[in-house]
Coordinates of C-alpha atoms in Angstrom, one line a residue:
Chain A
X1 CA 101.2 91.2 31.8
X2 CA 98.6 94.1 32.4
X3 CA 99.3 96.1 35.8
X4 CA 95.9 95.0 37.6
X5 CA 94.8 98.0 40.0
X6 CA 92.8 97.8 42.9
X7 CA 91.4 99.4 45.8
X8 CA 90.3 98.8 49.2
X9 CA 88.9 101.0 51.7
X10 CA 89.6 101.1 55.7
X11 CA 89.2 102.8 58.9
X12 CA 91.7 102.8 61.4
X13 CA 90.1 101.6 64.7
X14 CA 90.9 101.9 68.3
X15 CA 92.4 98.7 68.9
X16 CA 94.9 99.5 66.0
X17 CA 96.6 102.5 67.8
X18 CA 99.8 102.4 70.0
X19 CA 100.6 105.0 72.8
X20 CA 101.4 108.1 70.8
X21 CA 98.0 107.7 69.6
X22 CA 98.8 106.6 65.8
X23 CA 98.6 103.4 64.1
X24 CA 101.3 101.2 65.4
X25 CA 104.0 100.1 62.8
X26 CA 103.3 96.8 62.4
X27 CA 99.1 97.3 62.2
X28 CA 100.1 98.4 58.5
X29 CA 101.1 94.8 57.9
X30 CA 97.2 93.7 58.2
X31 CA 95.4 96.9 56.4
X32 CA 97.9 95.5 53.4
X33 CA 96.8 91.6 53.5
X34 CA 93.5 92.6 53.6
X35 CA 93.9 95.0 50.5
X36 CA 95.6 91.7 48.8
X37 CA 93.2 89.3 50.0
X38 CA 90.9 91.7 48.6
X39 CA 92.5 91.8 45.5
X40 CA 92.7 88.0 44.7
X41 CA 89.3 88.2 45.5
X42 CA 88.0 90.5 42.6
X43 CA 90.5 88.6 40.1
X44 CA 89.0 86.0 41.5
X45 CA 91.7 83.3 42.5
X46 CA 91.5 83.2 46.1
X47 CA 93.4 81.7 49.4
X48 CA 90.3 78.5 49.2
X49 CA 91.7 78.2 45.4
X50 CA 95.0 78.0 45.9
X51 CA 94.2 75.2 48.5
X52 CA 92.3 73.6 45.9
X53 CA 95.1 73.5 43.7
X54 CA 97.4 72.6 46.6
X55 CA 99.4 75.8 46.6
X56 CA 100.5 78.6 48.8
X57 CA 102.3 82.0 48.7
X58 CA 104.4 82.7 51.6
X59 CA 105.7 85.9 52.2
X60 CA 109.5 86.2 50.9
X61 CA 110.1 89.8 51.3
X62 CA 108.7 92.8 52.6
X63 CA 109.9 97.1 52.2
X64 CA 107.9 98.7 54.1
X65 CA 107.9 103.0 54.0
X66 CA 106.1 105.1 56.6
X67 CA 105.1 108.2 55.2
X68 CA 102.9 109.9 58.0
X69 CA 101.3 108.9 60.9
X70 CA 97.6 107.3 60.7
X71 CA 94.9 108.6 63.5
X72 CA 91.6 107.1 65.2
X73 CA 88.8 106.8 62.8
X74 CA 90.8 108.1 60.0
X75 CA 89.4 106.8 56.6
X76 CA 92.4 105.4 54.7
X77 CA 92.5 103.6 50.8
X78 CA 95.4 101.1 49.8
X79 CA 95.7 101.2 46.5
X80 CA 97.3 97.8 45.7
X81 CA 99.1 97.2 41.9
X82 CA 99.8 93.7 41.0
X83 CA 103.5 93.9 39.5
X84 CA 104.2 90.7 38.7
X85 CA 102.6 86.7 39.0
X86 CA 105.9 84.7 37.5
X87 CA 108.3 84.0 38.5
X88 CA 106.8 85.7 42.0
X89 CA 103.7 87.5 43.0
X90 CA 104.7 90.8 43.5
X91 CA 102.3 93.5 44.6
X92 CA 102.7 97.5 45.9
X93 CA 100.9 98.9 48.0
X94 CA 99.9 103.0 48.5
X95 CA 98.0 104.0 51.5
X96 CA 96.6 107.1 51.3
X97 CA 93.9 109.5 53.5
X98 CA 90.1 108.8 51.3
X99 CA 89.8 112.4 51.7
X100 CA 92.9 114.5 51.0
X101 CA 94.9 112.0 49.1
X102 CA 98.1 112.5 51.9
X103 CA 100.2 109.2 50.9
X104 CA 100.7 107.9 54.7
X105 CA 102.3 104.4 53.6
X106 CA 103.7 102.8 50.7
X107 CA 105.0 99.1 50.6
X108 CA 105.9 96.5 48.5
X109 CA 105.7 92.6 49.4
X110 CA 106.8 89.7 47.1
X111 CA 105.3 86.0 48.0
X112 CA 106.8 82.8 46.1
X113 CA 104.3 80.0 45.5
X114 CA 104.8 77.1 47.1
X115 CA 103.6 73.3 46.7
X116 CA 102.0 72.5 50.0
X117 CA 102.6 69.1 49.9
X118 CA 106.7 69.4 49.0
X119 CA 107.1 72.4 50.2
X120 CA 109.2 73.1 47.4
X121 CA 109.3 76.5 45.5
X122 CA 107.3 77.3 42.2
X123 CA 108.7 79.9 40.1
X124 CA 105.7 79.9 37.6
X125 CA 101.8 80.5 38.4
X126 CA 98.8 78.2 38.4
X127 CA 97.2 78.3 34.7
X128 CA 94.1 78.8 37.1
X129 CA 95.1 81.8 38.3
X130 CA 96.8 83.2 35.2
X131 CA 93.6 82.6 33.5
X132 CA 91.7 85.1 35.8
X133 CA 94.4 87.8 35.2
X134 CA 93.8 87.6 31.7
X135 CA 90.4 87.6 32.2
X136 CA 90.3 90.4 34.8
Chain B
X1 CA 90.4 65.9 90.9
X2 CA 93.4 67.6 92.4
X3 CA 93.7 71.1 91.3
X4 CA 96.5 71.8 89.5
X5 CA 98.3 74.9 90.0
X6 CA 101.0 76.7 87.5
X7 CA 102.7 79.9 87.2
X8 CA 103.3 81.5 83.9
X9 CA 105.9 84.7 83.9
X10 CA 105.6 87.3 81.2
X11 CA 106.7 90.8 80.7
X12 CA 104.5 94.0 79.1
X13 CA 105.6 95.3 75.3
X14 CA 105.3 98.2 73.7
X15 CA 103.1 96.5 70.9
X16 CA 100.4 95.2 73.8
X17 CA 99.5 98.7 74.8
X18 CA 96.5 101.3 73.9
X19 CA 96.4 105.0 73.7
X20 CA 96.2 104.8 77.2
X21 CA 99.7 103.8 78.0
X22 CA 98.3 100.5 79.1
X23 CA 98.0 97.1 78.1
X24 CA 94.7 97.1 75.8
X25 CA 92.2 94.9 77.5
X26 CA 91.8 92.3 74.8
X27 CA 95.3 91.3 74.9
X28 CA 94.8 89.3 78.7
X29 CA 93.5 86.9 76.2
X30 CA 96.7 86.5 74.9
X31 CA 98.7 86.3 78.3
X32 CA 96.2 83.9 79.7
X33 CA 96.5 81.7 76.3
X34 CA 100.0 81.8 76.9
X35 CA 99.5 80.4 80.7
X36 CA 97.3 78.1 79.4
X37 CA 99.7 76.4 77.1
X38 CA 102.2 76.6 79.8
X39 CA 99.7 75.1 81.7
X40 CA 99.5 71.9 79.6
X41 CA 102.8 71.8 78.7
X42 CA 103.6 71.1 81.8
X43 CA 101.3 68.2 82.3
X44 CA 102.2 66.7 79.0
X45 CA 99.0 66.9 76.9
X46 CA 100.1 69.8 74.4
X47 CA 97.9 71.0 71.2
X48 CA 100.0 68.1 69.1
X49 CA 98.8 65.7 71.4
X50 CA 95.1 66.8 70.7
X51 CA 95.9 66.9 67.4
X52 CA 97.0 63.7 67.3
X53 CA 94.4 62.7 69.2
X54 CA 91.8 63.9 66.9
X55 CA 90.2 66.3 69.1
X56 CA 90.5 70.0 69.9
X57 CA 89.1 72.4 73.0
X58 CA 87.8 75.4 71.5
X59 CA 87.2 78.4 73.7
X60 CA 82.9 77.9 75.2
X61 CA 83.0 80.8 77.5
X62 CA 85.1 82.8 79.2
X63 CA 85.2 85.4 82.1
X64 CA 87.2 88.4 82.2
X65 CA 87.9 91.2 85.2
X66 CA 90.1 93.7 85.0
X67 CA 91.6 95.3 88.1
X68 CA 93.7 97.6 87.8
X69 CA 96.0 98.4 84.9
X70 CA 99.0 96.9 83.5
X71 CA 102.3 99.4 81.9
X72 CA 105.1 99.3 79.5
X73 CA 107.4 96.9 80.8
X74 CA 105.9 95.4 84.0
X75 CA 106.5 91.8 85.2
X76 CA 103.6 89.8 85.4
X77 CA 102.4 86.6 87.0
X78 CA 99.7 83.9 85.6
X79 CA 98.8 82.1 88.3
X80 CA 96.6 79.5 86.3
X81 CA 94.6 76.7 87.6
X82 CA 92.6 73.7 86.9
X83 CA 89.3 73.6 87.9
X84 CA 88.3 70.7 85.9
X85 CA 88.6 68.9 82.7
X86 CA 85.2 66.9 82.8
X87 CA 82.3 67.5 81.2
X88 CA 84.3 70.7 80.3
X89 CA 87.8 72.1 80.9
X90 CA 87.8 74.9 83.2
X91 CA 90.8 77.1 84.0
X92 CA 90.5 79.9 86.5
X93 CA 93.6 83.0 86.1
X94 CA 94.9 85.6 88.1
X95 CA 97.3 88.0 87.0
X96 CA 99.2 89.8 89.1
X97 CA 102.6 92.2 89.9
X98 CA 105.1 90.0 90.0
X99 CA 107.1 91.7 92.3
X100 CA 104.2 93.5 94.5
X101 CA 101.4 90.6 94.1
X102 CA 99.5 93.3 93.5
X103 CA 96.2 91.9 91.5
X104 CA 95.9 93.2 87.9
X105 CA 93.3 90.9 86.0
X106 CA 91.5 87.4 87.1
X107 CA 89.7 84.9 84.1
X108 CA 87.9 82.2 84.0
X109 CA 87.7 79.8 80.7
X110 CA 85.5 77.0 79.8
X111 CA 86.4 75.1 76.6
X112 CA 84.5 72.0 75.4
X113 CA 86.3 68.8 73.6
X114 CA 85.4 68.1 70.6
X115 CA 86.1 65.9 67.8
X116 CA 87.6 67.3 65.0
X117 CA 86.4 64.9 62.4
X118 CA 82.7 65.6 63.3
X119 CA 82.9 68.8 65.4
X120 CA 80.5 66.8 67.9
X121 CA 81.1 68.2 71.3
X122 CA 82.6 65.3 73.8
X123 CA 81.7 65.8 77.3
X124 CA 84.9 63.7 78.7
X125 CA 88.6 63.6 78.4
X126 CA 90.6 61.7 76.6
X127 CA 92.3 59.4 78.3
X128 CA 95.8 60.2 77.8
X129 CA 95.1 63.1 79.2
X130 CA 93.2 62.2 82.2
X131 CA 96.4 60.0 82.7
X132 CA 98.8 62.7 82.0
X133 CA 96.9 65.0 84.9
X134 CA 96.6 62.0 87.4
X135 CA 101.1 61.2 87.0
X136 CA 101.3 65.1 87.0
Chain C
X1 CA 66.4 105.4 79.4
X2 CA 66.2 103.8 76.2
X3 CA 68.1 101.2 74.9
X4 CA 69.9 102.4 72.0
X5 CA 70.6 99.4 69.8
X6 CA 72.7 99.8 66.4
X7 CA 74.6 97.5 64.0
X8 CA 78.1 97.2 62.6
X9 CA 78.9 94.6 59.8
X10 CA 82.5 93.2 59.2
X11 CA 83.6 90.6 57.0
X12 CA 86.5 87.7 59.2
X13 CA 90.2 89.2 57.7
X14 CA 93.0 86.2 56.9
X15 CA 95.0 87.6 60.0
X16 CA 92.1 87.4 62.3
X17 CA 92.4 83.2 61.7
X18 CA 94.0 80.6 64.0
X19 CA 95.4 76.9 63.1
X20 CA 92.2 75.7 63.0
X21 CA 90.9 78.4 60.5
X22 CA 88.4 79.9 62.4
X23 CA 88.4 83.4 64.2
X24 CA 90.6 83.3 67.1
X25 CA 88.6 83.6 70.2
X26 CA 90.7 86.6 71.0
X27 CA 89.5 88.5 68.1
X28 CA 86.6 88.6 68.8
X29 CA 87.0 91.4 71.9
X30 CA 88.4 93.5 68.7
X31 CA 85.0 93.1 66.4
X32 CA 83.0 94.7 69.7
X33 CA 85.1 97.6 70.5
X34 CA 85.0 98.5 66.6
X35 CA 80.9 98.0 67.7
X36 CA 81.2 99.5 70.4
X37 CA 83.1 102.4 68.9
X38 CA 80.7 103.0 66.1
X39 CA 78.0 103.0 68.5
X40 CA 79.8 106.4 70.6
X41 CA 80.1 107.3 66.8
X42 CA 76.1 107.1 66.3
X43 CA 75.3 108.5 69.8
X44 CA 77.9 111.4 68.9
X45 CA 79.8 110.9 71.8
X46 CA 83.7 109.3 70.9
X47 CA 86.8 108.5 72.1
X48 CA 88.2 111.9 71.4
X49 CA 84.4 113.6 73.2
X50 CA 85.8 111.9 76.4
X51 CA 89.6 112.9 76.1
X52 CA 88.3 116.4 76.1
X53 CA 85.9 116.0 79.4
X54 CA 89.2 114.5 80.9
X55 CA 87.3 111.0 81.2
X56 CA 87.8 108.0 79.8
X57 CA 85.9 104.4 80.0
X58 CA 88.0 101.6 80.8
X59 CA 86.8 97.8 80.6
X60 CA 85.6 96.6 84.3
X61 CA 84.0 93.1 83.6
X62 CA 83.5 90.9 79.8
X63 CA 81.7 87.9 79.8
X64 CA 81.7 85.7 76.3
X65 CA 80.1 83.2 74.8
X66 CA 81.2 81.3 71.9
X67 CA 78.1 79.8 69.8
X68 CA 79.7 78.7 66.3
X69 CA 83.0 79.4 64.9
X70 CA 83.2 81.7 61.9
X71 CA 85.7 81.2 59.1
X72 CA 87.5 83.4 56.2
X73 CA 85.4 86.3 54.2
X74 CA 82.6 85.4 56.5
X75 CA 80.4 88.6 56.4
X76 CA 79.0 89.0 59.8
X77 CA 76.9 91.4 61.8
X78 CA 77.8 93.1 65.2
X79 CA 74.1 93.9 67.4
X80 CA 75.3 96.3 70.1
X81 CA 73.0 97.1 73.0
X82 CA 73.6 100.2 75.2
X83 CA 71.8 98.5 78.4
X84 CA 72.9 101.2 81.0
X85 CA 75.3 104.4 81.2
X86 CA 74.9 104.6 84.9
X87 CA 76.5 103.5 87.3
X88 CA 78.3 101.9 84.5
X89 CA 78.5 102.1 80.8
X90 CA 76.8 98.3 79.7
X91 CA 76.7 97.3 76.3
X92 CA 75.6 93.7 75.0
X93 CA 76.7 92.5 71.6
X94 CA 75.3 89.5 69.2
X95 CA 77.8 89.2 66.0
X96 CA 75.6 86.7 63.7
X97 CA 76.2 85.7 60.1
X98 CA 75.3 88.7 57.8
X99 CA 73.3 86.1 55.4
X100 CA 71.2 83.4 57.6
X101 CA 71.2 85.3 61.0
X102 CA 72.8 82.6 62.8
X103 CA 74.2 83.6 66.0
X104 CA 78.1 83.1 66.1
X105 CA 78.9 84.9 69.8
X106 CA 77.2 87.1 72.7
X107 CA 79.1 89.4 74.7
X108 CA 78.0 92.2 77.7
X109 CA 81.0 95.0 78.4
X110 CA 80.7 96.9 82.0
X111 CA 82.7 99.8 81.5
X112 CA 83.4 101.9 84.7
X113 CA 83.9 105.8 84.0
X114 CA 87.3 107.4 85.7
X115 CA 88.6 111.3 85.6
X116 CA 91.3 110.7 83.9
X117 CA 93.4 112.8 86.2
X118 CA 92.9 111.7 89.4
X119 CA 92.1 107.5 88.3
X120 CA 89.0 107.9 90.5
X121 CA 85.9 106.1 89.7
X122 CA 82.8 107.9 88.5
X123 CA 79.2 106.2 89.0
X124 CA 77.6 109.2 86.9
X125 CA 78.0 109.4 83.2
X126 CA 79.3 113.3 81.8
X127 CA 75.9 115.4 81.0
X128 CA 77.0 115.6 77.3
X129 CA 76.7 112.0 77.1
X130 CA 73.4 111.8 78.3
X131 CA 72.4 114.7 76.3
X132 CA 73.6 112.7 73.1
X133 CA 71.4 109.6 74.0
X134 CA 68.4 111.5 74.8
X135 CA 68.5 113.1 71.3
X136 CA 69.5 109.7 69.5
Chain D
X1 CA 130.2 104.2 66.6
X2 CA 130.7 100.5 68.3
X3 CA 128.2 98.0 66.6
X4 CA 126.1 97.0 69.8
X5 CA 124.9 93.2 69.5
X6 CA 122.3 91.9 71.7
X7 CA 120.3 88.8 72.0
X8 CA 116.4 88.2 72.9
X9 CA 115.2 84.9 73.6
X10 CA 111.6 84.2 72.7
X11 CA 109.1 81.4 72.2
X12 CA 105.9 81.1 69.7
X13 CA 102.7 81.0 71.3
X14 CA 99.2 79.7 69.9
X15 CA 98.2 83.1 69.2
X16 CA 101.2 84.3 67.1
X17 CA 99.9 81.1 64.5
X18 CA 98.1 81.4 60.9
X19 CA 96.1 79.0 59.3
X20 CA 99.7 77.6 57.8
X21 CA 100.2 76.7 61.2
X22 CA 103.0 78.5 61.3
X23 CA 103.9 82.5 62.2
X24 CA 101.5 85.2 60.7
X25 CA 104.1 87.0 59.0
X26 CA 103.5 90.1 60.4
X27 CA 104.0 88.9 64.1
X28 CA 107.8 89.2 63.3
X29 CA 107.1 92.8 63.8
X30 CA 106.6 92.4 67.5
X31 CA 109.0 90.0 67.5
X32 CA 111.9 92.1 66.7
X33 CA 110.2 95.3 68.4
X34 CA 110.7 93.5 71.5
X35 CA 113.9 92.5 70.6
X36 CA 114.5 96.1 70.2
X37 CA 113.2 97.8 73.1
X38 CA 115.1 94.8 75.3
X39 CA 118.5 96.3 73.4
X40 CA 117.4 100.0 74.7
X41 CA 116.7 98.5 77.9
X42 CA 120.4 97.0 78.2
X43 CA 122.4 100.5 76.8
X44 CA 119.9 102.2 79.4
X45 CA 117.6 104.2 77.4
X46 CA 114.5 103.1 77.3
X47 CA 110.8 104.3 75.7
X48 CA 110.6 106.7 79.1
X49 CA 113.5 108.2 79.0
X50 CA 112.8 109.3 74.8
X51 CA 109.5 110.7 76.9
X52 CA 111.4 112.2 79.5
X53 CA 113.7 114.2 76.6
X54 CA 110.2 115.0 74.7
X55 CA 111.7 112.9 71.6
X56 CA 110.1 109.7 70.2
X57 CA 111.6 107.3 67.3
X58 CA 108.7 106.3 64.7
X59 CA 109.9 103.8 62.7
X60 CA 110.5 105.3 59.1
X61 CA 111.9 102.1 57.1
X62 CA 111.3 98.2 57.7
X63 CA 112.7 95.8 55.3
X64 CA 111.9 92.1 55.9
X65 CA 113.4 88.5 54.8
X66 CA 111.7 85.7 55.3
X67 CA 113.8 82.7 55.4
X68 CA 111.8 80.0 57.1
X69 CA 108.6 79.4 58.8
X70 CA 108.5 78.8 62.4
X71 CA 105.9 77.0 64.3
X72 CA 104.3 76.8 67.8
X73 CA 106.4 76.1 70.6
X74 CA 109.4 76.9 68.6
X75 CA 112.1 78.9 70.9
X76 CA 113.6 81.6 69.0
X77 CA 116.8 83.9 69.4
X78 CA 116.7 87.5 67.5
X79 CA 120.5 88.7 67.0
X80 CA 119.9 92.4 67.0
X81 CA 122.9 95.0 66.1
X82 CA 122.7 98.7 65.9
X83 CA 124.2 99.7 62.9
X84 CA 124.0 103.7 63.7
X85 CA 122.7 106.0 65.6
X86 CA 123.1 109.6 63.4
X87 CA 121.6 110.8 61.4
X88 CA 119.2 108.3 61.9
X89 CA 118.7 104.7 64.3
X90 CA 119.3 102.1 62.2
X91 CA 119.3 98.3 63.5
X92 CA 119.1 95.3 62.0
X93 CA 118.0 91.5 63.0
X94 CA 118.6 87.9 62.8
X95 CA 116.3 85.6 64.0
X96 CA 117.6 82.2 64.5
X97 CA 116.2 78.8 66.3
X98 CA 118.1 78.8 69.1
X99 CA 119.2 75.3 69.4
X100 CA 119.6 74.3 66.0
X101 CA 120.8 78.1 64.7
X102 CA 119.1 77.9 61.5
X103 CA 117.8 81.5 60.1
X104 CA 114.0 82.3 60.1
X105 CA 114.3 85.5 59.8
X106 CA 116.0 88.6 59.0
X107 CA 115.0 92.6 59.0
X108 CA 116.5 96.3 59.0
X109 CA 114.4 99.0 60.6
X110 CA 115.4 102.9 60.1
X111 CA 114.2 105.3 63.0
X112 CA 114.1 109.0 62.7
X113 CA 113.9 110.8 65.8
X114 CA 111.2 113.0 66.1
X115 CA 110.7 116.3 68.3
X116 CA 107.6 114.9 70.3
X117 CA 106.2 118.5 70.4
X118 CA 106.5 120.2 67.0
X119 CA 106.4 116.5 65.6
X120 CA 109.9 117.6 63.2
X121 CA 112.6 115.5 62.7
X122 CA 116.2 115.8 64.2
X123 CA 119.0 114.1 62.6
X124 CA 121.2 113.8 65.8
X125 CA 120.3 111.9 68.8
X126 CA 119.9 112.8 72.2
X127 CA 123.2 113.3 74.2
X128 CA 122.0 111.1 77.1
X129 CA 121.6 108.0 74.4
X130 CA 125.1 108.7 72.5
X131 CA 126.7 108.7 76.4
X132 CA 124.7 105.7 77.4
X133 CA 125.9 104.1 74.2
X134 CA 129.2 105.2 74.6
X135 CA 129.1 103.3 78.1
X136 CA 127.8 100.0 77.2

């Protein structure tokens, strides 16, 4: 399977920072499902299609690795690299500053498709969305 | 309609604080949310029950003051009541010190019924829930 | 003075969502401070201007209105308007849909300036500021 | 080092819910950050007294499990245990429903202290938190 890259750009805003005046921990959690969600949106199999086709991809697991602190307004890019569809969606993440390149976050976050209906685990991809990778 | 009063405890966290060293002003939304719940969990007509009942109370309007500020692991105190439930349910807040009764925050919500088949807006209560306040 | 008016566009994140999938009314005091901040940005007056003048601008009053809910990848458009800096900082805000203008929420912020030293209130806005919006 | 085991009792509100209808995955985050600062509260050395010793504890590492969803209402337990203090805080987390016991949820965080003024890490903690561990 070919290593899909994207990118997705961000500013860290106000409402994002905790008292020390940095991005607070758990804030990374959202700049990273919005780089995925972004993703899935240029391959072009999104969170409407998998409820289309019924399906879902719960987070399983999560390693998260803070680098350096993130400040007010800073200008950040995640750099999101599809590692894997089957038998799980794997995806890493690199956060970097848009200007100097300073890695401030790395993670790495596997989801396992699910049927909605059964709840039941899936441990291969929708043709749908295996289609659009190939395409991509 | 009596006016039904309930109190709602709730302690600050690190994560609901700004730069400042206070609680960021957006998150009384979530405290009051919380009371509000409380609020109807109490008189027995939950979010399953409107669920069930095919209908739902999105947020119309709402009415925020902020008093003084709130810190890192102060005990507060939603004192939540109803103010009506027909044509619209209105809940007034006040937050305050739960130790000092000192006022910190006061709210006021309107949130119209509405179906959720058609998303019409329903200007009445469901019955079960009128009920529900009457036995309370 | 003159009412400085600017725009900020956004597009509704997965994680902003509630049960019903629509933006969760809380959310929404998070797409007008990013406004709001990017308005300070325009005027060329931030966050970090007021740390340095020892002054900061803490929420007094909110008021929102909820006209239509607004659902996943929705690109929308934040109007601010700066509708007084003394005796308080006021600032309106329309978010409408991006594409067909519809309006989706109002808002009006009073902000009440404090030294950030002594707490006490200030009914006069810092010179610098004013300088800043007469230039804009 | 003694293995320090505390428990934190919470319940999911409205607000902590996705579209799933069940726990935005990243709300864990301030699930077990509570969790955490209520285990410094209980050895007695809280977020102001790291101020107080001009040392702060930015999360480094954070690995996450998800085991099962959890949904609105649902009353939670996190199990927390500190695994080490030196060279660096380590804890990790359970997060059960507290009646029926089932897992949820499980985590590790790693903490390296900080020097809150030249912002360089220190690989020994403060002798005021070893004592007030040793004490518990």
């Amino acid at each position: 399977m070919k290593k899909i890259k994207t990118e997705y750009d961000l500013k860290v805003e106000f409402y994002d920072l905790d008292p020390m005046e940095v991005v607070w921990h758990g804030n990374y959690l959202k700049y990273i499902e919005a780089a995925r969600c972004d993703m899935l949106e240029k391959i072009g199999y999104t969170y409407e299609d998998m409820k289309n086709d019924n399906t879902a991809y719960p987070v399983a697991t999560m390693d998260l690795k803070y680098i350096k602190p993130a400040f007010f307004g800073q200008k950040l890019r995640v750099e999101s690299t599809l590692e894997s569809v089957e038998p799980a969606l794997i995806i890493s993440y690199i956060i970097k500053d848009s200007k100097t390149g300073e890695k401030i976050f790395k993670a790495r976050s596997m989801q396992i498709r699910i049927d909605s209906t059964t709840k039941e685990s899936l441990y291969t991809a929708h043709e749908k969305f295996l289609k659009k990778i190939e395409e991509y």
